């Protein structure tokens, strides 16, 4: 069986995280992703403190199933080669700051003039136009300016960023949806189009339904930590062995099951807590009562009791526990051999398609590994005497 995107070719000029993750998703579905890198490589190859061989673990995580081509886009030969490659692909992906693509001669207008069916996916920090368009921005900056950081943490901690690069993840998920929609539209019209998505817009959009609270009240939602602004109980509590457990009882049925499993008779007997509206109005009583109950026994006890009672809960797991848990899909973690990084693990794409399975995971490329191979496919020859990677047309 072939992948859903077999036969689709992507020219990937993106670096760092949000762009490369989006093109990696396309590669997982079977697209041939040609990753164009400068002579020094994608910035992510040297970012962070964890390295496997020559490359940072960050880079290896985002660039499986791709071919690497080195082009020096600061030279005319490199620009010509890039434009020539763009004539033969279905998708071009860029995440430059506005103005850079113009400087390099690889804008949508320039490339689509030679390739009318081209789908051009452009992701930016703050948008392709406007006063902030050329402003530099990375995930924490977007978290701060979008309001996401204001929602995270509690009144004691102050604003906090999320524990993972949320904006760098939600942006490629949405941009990939845009690419899929554009591919479907091209089947009907034969024409390509430009997709324009900013990290700022993607992050604000993803905060639904917090927007509805603001639009209804005019107030910024309060930082609630692990609690919920409209559901009680919805929080973490500490067990006697100093573990933490996440509890949700969003209906009266789940509340009765929880209080019964905890043998918290005083909570069950309190008529003020019998309804979800009452529990919301008396949040402090609920939280204090549950905290007392969970502090009496260890996590092992509560895990067994709460499972039997059919409650909605989860221990707050460490990564050691997550990846040792037999309930985690075993094929979610794959091991790969790399000529420089050695043997290492990656998370595979979790989607399962019965008719068009995802591409078997291949290792991330060494810098420039496929330059000659790819350029030869399109009649462009590498000048071997030029170590900077400059090119000349055959």
CSV table of C-alpha atoms in Angstrom, one decimal:
chain,number,residue,atom,x,y,z
A,1,UNK,CA,0.0,0.0,0.0
A,2,UNK,CA,1.2,3.5,-0.8
A,3,UNK,CA,1.1,6.5,1.5
A,4,UNK,CA,-1.6,9.2,1.2
A,5,UNK,CA,0.9,11.7,-0.2
A,6,UNK,CA,3.0,9.4,-2.3
A,7,UNK,CA,4.0,11.3,-5.5
A,8,UNK,CA,3.8,14.7,-3.7
A,9,UNK,CA,7.1,16.5,-3.6
A,10,UNK,CA,7.9,19.2,-1.1
A,11,UNK,CA,10.7,21.8,-1.2
A,12,UNK,CA,11.4,22.7,2.4
A,13,UNK,CA,13.2,25.9,3.2
A,14,UNK,CA,12.2,26.0,6.8
A,15,UNK,CA,14.4,25.9,9.9
A,16,UNK,CA,14.1,25.5,13.6
A,17,UNK,CA,10.8,23.9,14.8
A,18,UNK,CA,7.4,25.0,13.5
A,19,UNK,CA,8.3,24.7,9.8
A,20,UNK,CA,10.3,21.5,9.9
A,21,UNK,CA,7.6,19.8,12.0
A,22,UNK,CA,5.0,20.7,9.5
A,23,UNK,CA,7.0,19.2,6.6
A,24,UNK,CA,7.9,16.2,8.7
A,25,UNK,CA,4.1,15.5,9.0
A,26,UNK,CA,3.9,15.6,5.2
A,27,UNK,CA,6.8,13.3,4.9
A,28,UNK,CA,5.2,10.8,7.3
A,29,UNK,CA,2.2,10.6,4.9
A,30,UNK,CA,4.6,9.7,2.1
A,31,UNK,CA,5.6,13.0,0.5
A,32,UNK,CA,9.1,13.4,-0.8
A,33,UNK,CA,10.5,16.2,1.3
A,34,UNK,CA,13.6,17.9,0.0
A,35,UNK,CA,15.1,19.9,2.9
A,36,UNK,CA,17.1,22.9,1.6
A,37,UNK,CA,19.8,23.9,4.1
A,38,UNK,CA,22.5,26.6,4.0
A,39,UNK,CA,26.1,25.4,4.0
A,40,UNK,CA,26.2,25.6,7.8
A,41,UNK,CA,23.0,23.7,8.1
A,42,UNK,CA,19.6,24.3,9.8
A,43,UNK,CA,20.1,26.3,12.9
A,44,UNK,CA,18.5,23.5,14.9
A,45,UNK,CA,21.4,21.2,14.1
A,46,UNK,CA,23.4,23.2,16.7
A,47,UNK,CA,20.7,24.2,19.1
A,48,UNK,CA,20.5,23.0,22.7
A,49,UNK,CA,22.8,21.0,24.9
A,50,UNK,CA,21.9,17.4,24.0
A,51,UNK,CA,23.8,16.2,20.9
A,52,UNK,CA,23.8,12.8,19.2
A,53,UNK,CA,26.9,12.8,17.0
A,54,UNK,CA,27.2,16.0,15.0
A,55,UNK,CA,23.5,17.1,15.4
A,56,UNK,CA,21.4,18.3,18.3
A,57,UNK,CA,18.6,16.0,19.4
A,58,UNK,CA,16.2,18.8,18.6
A,59,UNK,CA,17.1,18.6,14.9
A,60,UNK,CA,16.9,14.8,14.8
A,61,UNK,CA,13.4,14.9,16.3
A,62,UNK,CA,12.0,17.2,13.6
A,63,UNK,CA,13.6,15.9,10.4
A,64,UNK,CA,13.0,12.3,9.8
A,65,UNK,CA,11.9,11.0,6.4
A,66,UNK,CA,13.6,13.9,4.5
A,67,UNK,CA,16.4,14.4,2.0
A,68,UNK,CA,19.0,17.2,2.7
A,69,UNK,CA,20.3,19.4,0.0
A,70,UNK,CA,22.8,22.2,0.7
A,71,UNK,CA,22.3,25.4,-1.4
A,72,UNK,CA,23.9,28.7,-0.7
A,73,UNK,CA,21.0,31.0,-1.3
A,74,UNK,CA,23.2,34.1,-0.9
A,75,UNK,CA,24.7,33.3,-4.3
A,76,UNK,CA,23.1,33.7,-7.7
A,77,UNK,CA,23.9,30.0,-8.5
A,78,UNK,CA,22.2,28.9,-5.4
A,79,UNK,CA,19.1,31.0,-6.0
A,80,UNK,CA,18.9,29.7,-9.6
A,81,UNK,CA,19.0,26.1,-8.4
A,82,UNK,CA,16.3,26.8,-5.8
A,83,UNK,CA,14.0,28.3,-8.4
A,84,UNK,CA,14.7,25.4,-10.7
A,85,UNK,CA,13.8,22.9,-8.0
A,86,UNK,CA,10.6,24.8,-7.3
A,87,UNK,CA,9.4,24.2,-10.9
A,88,UNK,CA,9.2,20.5,-10.2
A,89,UNK,CA,7.5,20.4,-6.7
A,90,UNK,CA,4.0,20.5,-5.4
A,91,UNK,CA,4.6,22.4,-2.2
A,92,UNK,CA,7.1,25.0,-1.1
A,93,UNK,CA,7.4,25.6,2.7
A,94,UNK,CA,9.1,28.7,4.2
A,95,UNK,CA,9.2,30.2,7.6
A,96,UNK,CA,11.5,33.2,7.0
A,97,UNK,CA,10.7,36.6,8.4
A,98,UNK,CA,8.9,38.7,5.8
A,99,UNK,CA,11.3,40.2,3.4
A,100,UNK,CA,13.8,37.3,3.3
A,101,UNK,CA,12.0,35.3,0.6
A,102,UNK,CA,11.9,38.5,-1.5
A,103,UNK,CA,15.6,38.9,-1.0
A,104,UNK,CA,16.2,35.3,-2.0
A,105,UNK,CA,13.9,35.4,-5.0
A,106,UNK,CA,11.6,32.6,-3.8
A,107,UNK,CA,8.3,34.4,-3.1
A,108,UNK,CA,5.0,32.8,-4.0
A,109,UNK,CA,4.5,35.3,-6.9
A,110,UNK,CA,7.9,34.4,-8.4
A,111,UNK,CA,7.7,30.7,-8.0
A,112,UNK,CA,4.0,30.3,-9.0
A,113,UNK,CA,4.7,32.2,-12.2
A,114,UNK,CA,6.7,29.2,-13.3
A,115,UNK,CA,4.6,26.6,-11.5
A,116,UNK,CA,0.9,27.6,-11.4
A,117,UNK,CA,-0.1,24.5,-9.4
A,118,UNK,CA,2.3,25.3,-6.6
A,119,UNK,CA,1.1,25.4,-3.0
A,120,UNK,CA,3.2,27.8,-1.0
A,121,UNK,CA,3.0,27.4,2.8
A,122,UNK,CA,4.3,30.4,4.7
A,123,UNK,CA,4.5,30.5,8.4
A,124,UNK,CA,5.7,33.5,10.4
A,125,UNK,CA,5.8,34.7,14.0
A,126,UNK,CA,3.5,37.7,13.6
A,127,UNK,CA,2.1,37.6,10.1
A,128,UNK,CA,3.3,38.4,6.5
A,129,UNK,CA,2.1,42.0,6.8
A,130,UNK,CA,1.7,44.8,9.4
A,131,UNK,CA,3.9,46.7,11.8
A,132,UNK,CA,5.1,43.5,13.6
A,133,UNK,CA,5.7,41.4,10.5
A,134,UNK,CA,9.5,41.8,10.6
A,135,UNK,CA,9.7,41.5,14.4
A,136,UNK,CA,11.7,38.4,15.5
A,137,UNK,CA,9.7,36.0,17.6
A,138,UNK,CA,10.0,32.5,19.0
A,139,UNK,CA,7.7,30.3,21.0
A,140,UNK,CA,8.0,32.0,24.5
A,141,UNK,CA,7.5,35.4,22.9
A,142,UNK,CA,4.3,34.3,21.2
A,143,UNK,CA,3.1,32.6,24.4
A,144,UNK,CA,3.6,35.9,26.2
A,145,UNK,CA,2.0,38.2,23.6
A,146,UNK,CA,-0.9,35.9,22.7
A,147,UNK,CA,-2.2,35.8,26.2
A,148,UNK,CA,-1.4,32.1,26.6
A,149,UNK,CA,1.2,32.8,29.3
A,150,UNK,CA,-1.3,34.9,31.2
A,151,UNK,CA,-3.6,31.9,31.5
A,152,UNK,CA,-0.9,29.5,32.7
A,153,UNK,CA,0.1,29.2,36.4
A,154,UNK,CA,-1.8,30.5,39.4
A,155,UNK,CA,-1.9,33.6,41.4
A,156,UNK,CA,1.1,32.6,43.4
A,157,UNK,CA,3.4,31.7,40.5
A,158,UNK,CA,2.4,34.5,38.2
A,159,UNK,CA,2.3,33.9,34.4
A,160,UNK,CA,4.1,30.8,33.2
A,161,UNK,CA,5.0,29.4,29.8
A,162,UNK,CA,3.8,25.9,29.1
A,163,UNK,CA,6.2,22.9,29.7
A,164,UNK,CA,6.5,22.3,26.0
A,165,UNK,CA,6.8,24.6,23.0
A,166,UNK,CA,3.1,24.9,22.5
A,167,UNK,CA,3.1,27.6,19.8
A,168,UNK,CA,5.7,25.8,17.8
A,169,UNK,CA,3.5,22.7,17.8
A,170,UNK,CA,0.0,24.1,17.2
A,171,UNK,CA,1.2,26.2,14.2
A,172,UNK,CA,2.4,23.2,12.0
A,173,UNK,CA,-0.6,21.2,12.9
A,174,UNK,CA,-2.8,24.0,11.5
A,175,UNK,CA,-0.6,24.7,8.5
A,176,UNK,CA,-0.6,21.0,7.6
A,177,UNK,CA,-4.4,21.1,7.5
A,178,UNK,CA,-4.1,24.1,5.2
A,179,UNK,CA,-1.8,22.2,2.9
A,180,UNK,CA,-4.1,19.2,2.8
A,181,UNK,CA,-7.1,21.5,1.9
A,182,UNK,CA,-5.1,23.3,-0.8
A,183,UNK,CA,-4.1,19.9,-2.3
A,184,UNK,CA,-7.7,18.9,-2.4
A,185,UNK,CA,-8.7,22.2,-4.0
A,186,UNK,CA,-6.0,21.8,-6.6
A,187,UNK,CA,-7.5,18.5,-7.7
A,188,UNK,CA,-10.6,20.4,-8.6
A,189,UNK,CA,-9.1,23.6,-10.1
A,190,UNK,CA,-5.6,22.6,-11.2
A,191,UNK,CA,-4.4,25.8,-9.4
A,192,UNK,CA,-2.2,26.2,-6.4
A,193,UNK,CA,-2.4,28.9,-3.8
A,194,UNK,CA,-0.5,30.5,-0.9
A,195,UNK,CA,-1.2,29.5,2.7
A,196,UNK,CA,-0.3,32.2,5.2
A,197,UNK,CA,-0.3,31.4,8.9
A,198,UNK,CA,1.3,33.2,11.9
A,199,UNK,CA,2.2,31.6,15.2
A,200,UNK,CA,0.4,34.4,16.9
A,201,UNK,CA,-2.9,33.7,15.1
A,202,UNK,CA,-2.6,30.0,15.5
A,203,UNK,CA,-2.0,30.3,19.2
A,204,UNK,CA,-4.9,32.7,19.8
A,205,UNK,CA,-7.2,30.5,17.8
A,206,UNK,CA,-6.2,27.5,19.8
A,207,UNK,CA,-7.3,29.1,23.1
A,208,UNK,CA,-11.0,28.4,22.3
A,209,UNK,CA,-13.2,28.4,24.5
A,210,UNK,CA,-11.4,30.9,26.7
A,211,UNK,CA,-12.2,33.5,24.1
A,212,UNK,CA,-15.9,33.1,24.8
A,213,UNK,CA,-15.4,34.0,28.4
A,214,UNK,CA,-13.6,37.2,27.4
A,215,UNK,CA,-16.1,38.1,24.7
A,216,UNK,CA,-19.0,37.5,27.1
A,217,UNK,CA,-17.6,39.3,30.2
A,218,UNK,CA,-14.8,41.6,29.0
A,219,UNK,CA,-12.5,40.0,31.6
A,220,UNK,CA,-9.2,38.1,31.1
A,221,UNK,CA,-9.7,34.6,32.5
A,222,UNK,CA,-8.0,34.2,35.9
A,223,UNK,CA,-5.0,31.9,36.2
A,224,UNK,CA,-6.3,28.8,37.8
A,225,UNK,CA,-3.2,26.5,38.0
A,226,UNK,CA,-4.4,22.9,37.6
A,227,UNK,CA,-8.0,23.9,38.5
A,228,UNK,CA,-10.8,24.8,36.1
A,229,UNK,CA,-12.8,28.0,36.1
A,230,UNK,CA,-16.2,26.3,35.6
A,231,UNK,CA,-15.7,22.7,36.9
A,232,UNK,CA,-15.2,21.6,40.5
A,233,UNK,CA,-13.5,19.3,41.3
A,234,UNK,CA,-10.9,19.6,38.5
A,235,UNK,CA,-7.5,19.8,40.2
A,236,UNK,CA,-4.5,17.9,41.4
A,237,UNK,CA,-4.1,16.6,45.0
A,238,UNK,CA,-1.2,15.1,46.9
A,239,UNK,CA,-1.2,11.6,48.2
A,240,UNK,CA,0.5,10.4,51.4
A,241,UNK,CA,3.6,9.3,49.4
A,242,UNK,CA,4.0,12.8,47.9
A,243,UNK,CA,2.6,11.9,44.5
A,244,UNK,CA,0.1,14.0,42.7
A,245,UNK,CA,-3.2,12.8,41.2
A,246,UNK,CA,-5.4,14.6,38.7
A,247,UNK,CA,-9.1,14.5,39.5
A,248,UNK,CA,-12.1,15.5,37.3
A,249,UNK,CA,-15.8,15.1,38.4
A,250,UNK,CA,-17.7,17.2,35.9
A,251,UNK,CA,-21.1,15.7,36.5
A,252,UNK,CA,-23.0,14.7,39.7
A,253,UNK,CA,-22.6,11.1,38.8
A,254,UNK,CA,-18.8,11.3,38.8
A,255,UNK,CA,-18.8,13.4,41.9
A,256,UNK,CA,-20.8,10.7,43.8
A,257,UNK,CA,-18.5,8.0,42.5
A,258,UNK,CA,-15.4,10.0,43.6
A,259,UNK,CA,-16.6,10.8,47.1
A,260,UNK,CA,-17.8,7.3,47.6
A,261,UNK,CA,-14.4,5.8,46.6
A,262,UNK,CA,-12.7,8.2,49.0
A,263,UNK,CA,-15.1,7.3,51.8
A,264,UNK,CA,-15.5,11.0,52.3
A,265,UNK,CA,-18.9,10.9,54.0
A,266,UNK,CA,-18.8,14.5,55.1
A,267,UNK,CA,-18.6,15.6,51.4
A,268,UNK,CA,-21.4,13.3,50.4
A,269,UNK,CA,-23.5,14.5,53.3
A,270,UNK,CA,-23.0,18.2,52.5
A,271,UNK,CA,-26.1,19.2,50.5
A,272,UNK,CA,-24.3,22.3,49.2
A,273,UNK,CA,-22.0,20.0,47.2
A,274,UNK,CA,-24.8,17.8,45.7
A,275,UNK,CA,-24.9,19.7,42.4
A,276,UNK,CA,-22.2,21.0,40.0
A,277,UNK,CA,-23.4,24.6,40.6
A,278,UNK,CA,-23.0,24.1,44.4
A,279,UNK,CA,-19.6,22.6,44.1
A,280,UNK,CA,-18.5,25.5,41.9
A,281,UNK,CA,-19.8,28.0,44.4
A,282,UNK,CA,-18.0,26.2,47.3
A,283,UNK,CA,-14.7,25.4,45.5
A,284,UNK,CA,-12.7,25.9,48.7
A,285,UNK,CA,-14.7,23.3,50.7
A,286,UNK,CA,-14.4,20.7,47.9
A,287,UNK,CA,-10.6,21.2,47.4
A,288,UNK,CA,-9.9,21.1,51.1
A,289,UNK,CA,-12.0,18.0,51.7
A,290,UNK,CA,-10.4,16.1,48.8
A,291,UNK,CA,-6.9,17.2,49.9
A,292,UNK,CA,-7.5,15.7,53.3
A,293,UNK,CA,-8.8,12.5,51.9
A,294,UNK,CA,-6.0,11.9,49.4
A,295,UNK,CA,-3.3,12.7,52.0
A,296,UNK,CA,-4.4,9.7,54.0
A,297,UNK,CA,-3.1,6.9,51.7
A,298,UNK,CA,-0.5,6.4,48.9
A,299,UNK,CA,-0.9,6.5,45.2
A,300,UNK,CA,-1.0,2.7,44.8
A,301,UNK,CA,-4.1,2.5,47.0
A,302,UNK,CA,-5.9,5.4,45.2
A,303,UNK,CA,-5.1,4.1,41.8
A,304,UNK,CA,-6.7,0.8,42.6
A,305,UNK,CA,-9.8,2.2,44.4
A,306,UNK,CA,-10.5,4.9,41.8
A,307,UNK,CA,-10.2,2.5,38.9
A,308,UNK,CA,-12.7,0.2,40.5
A,309,UNK,CA,-15.1,3.0,41.1
A,310,UNK,CA,-15.0,4.2,37.5
A,311,UNK,CA,-13.9,7.7,38.3
A,312,UNK,CA,-12.1,10.1,36.0
A,313,UNK,CA,-8.5,10.5,37.3
A,314,UNK,CA,-4.8,9.9,36.5
A,315,UNK,CA,-1.6,9.9,38.5
A,316,UNK,CA,0.7,12.7,37.3
A,317,UNK,CA,3.3,10.5,35.5
A,318,UNK,CA,7.0,11.0,35.0
A,319,UNK,CA,8.5,10.3,31.6
A,320,UNK,CA,10.0,7.1,33.1
A,321,UNK,CA,6.5,5.9,33.9
A,322,UNK,CA,5.0,7.1,30.6
A,323,UNK,CA,7.4,5.2,28.4
A,324,UNK,CA,7.5,2.1,30.6
A,325,UNK,CA,3.7,1.9,30.7
A,326,UNK,CA,2.4,-1.1,28.6
A,327,UNK,CA,-0.7,0.9,27.7
A,328,UNK,CA,1.4,3.2,25.6
A,329,UNK,CA,1.3,2.1,22.0
A,330,UNK,CA,4.6,0.3,21.5
A,331,UNK,CA,4.9,1.4,17.9
A,332,UNK,CA,4.8,5.0,19.1
A,333,UNK,CA,8.5,4.8,19.9
A,334,UNK,CA,10.9,3.8,17.1
A,335,UNK,CA,14.6,3.1,17.2
A,336,UNK,CA,16.8,4.3,14.3
A,337,UNK,CA,20.4,3.8,13.3
A,338,UNK,CA,22.3,7.0,12.2
A,339,UNK,CA,25.8,7.0,10.8
A,340,UNK,CA,26.9,9.7,13.2
A,341,UNK,CA,24.3,9.8,16.0
A,342,UNK,CA,24.4,6.0,16.5
A,343,UNK,CA,21.2,4.3,17.6
A,344,UNK,CA,18.5,6.6,19.1
A,345,UNK,CA,14.8,6.7,19.7
A,346,UNK,CA,12.1,9.0,18.2
A,347,UNK,CA,8.4,9.3,18.6
A,348,UNK,CA,6.5,8.1,15.5
A,349,UNK,CA,3.4,9.7,14.0
A,350,UNK,CA,0.5,8.4,16.1
A,351,UNK,CA,-2.1,8.4,13.2
A,352,UNK,CA,-3.2,5.0,11.9
A,353,UNK,CA,-4.6,5.0,8.3
A,354,UNK,CA,-6.0,1.6,7.2
A,355,UNK,CA,-5.8,2.2,3.5
A,356,UNK,CA,-2.8,4.5,3.1
A,357,UNK,CA,-0.4,3.7,6.0
A,358,UNK,CA,2.2,6.2,7.1
A,359,UNK,CA,5.7,6.0,5.7
A,360,UNK,CA,8.1,3.8,7.5
A,361,UNK,CA,10.3,6.0,9.6
A,362,UNK,CA,13.7,6.7,8.0
A,363,UNK,CA,16.5,8.5,9.9
A,364,UNK,CA,17.1,12.3,9.7
A,365,UNK,CA,19.6,13.2,7.0
A,366,UNK,CA,23.2,14.2,7.4
A,367,UNK,CA,23.8,17.8,6.3
A,368,UNK,CA,23.8,17.8,2.5
A,369,UNK,CA,23.6,14.1,2.2
A,370,UNK,CA,21.3,14.1,-0.8
A,371,UNK,CA,22.6,17.2,-2.6
A,372,UNK,CA,24.0,15.5,-5.7
A,373,UNK,CA,21.2,12.9,-5.8
A,374,UNK,CA,18.4,15.5,-5.8
A,375,UNK,CA,20.1,18.0,-8.1
A,376,UNK,CA,20.9,15.3,-10.6
A,377,UNK,CA,17.1,14.5,-10.8
A,378,UNK,CA,16.5,18.0,-12.3
A,379,UNK,CA,19.7,18.4,-14.4
A,380,UNK,CA,21.5,20.6,-12.0
A,381,UNK,CA,25.2,19.7,-11.3
A,382,UNK,CA,27.3,20.5,-8.3
A,383,UNK,CA,30.6,22.3,-8.9
A,384,UNK,CA,32.8,20.0,-6.9
A,385,UNK,CA,35.6,22.5,-6.7
A,386,UNK,CA,33.5,24.9,-4.7
A,387,UNK,CA,33.4,23.8,-1.0
A,388,UNK,CA,30.8,26.5,-0.1
A,389,UNK,CA,28.2,24.6,-2.0
A,390,UNK,CA,27.7,27.0,-4.9
A,391,UNK,CA,26.1,25.6,-7.9
A,392,UNK,CA,26.2,25.9,-11.6
A,393,UNK,CA,23.6,24.8,-14.1
A,394,UNK,CA,24.6,21.9,-16.4
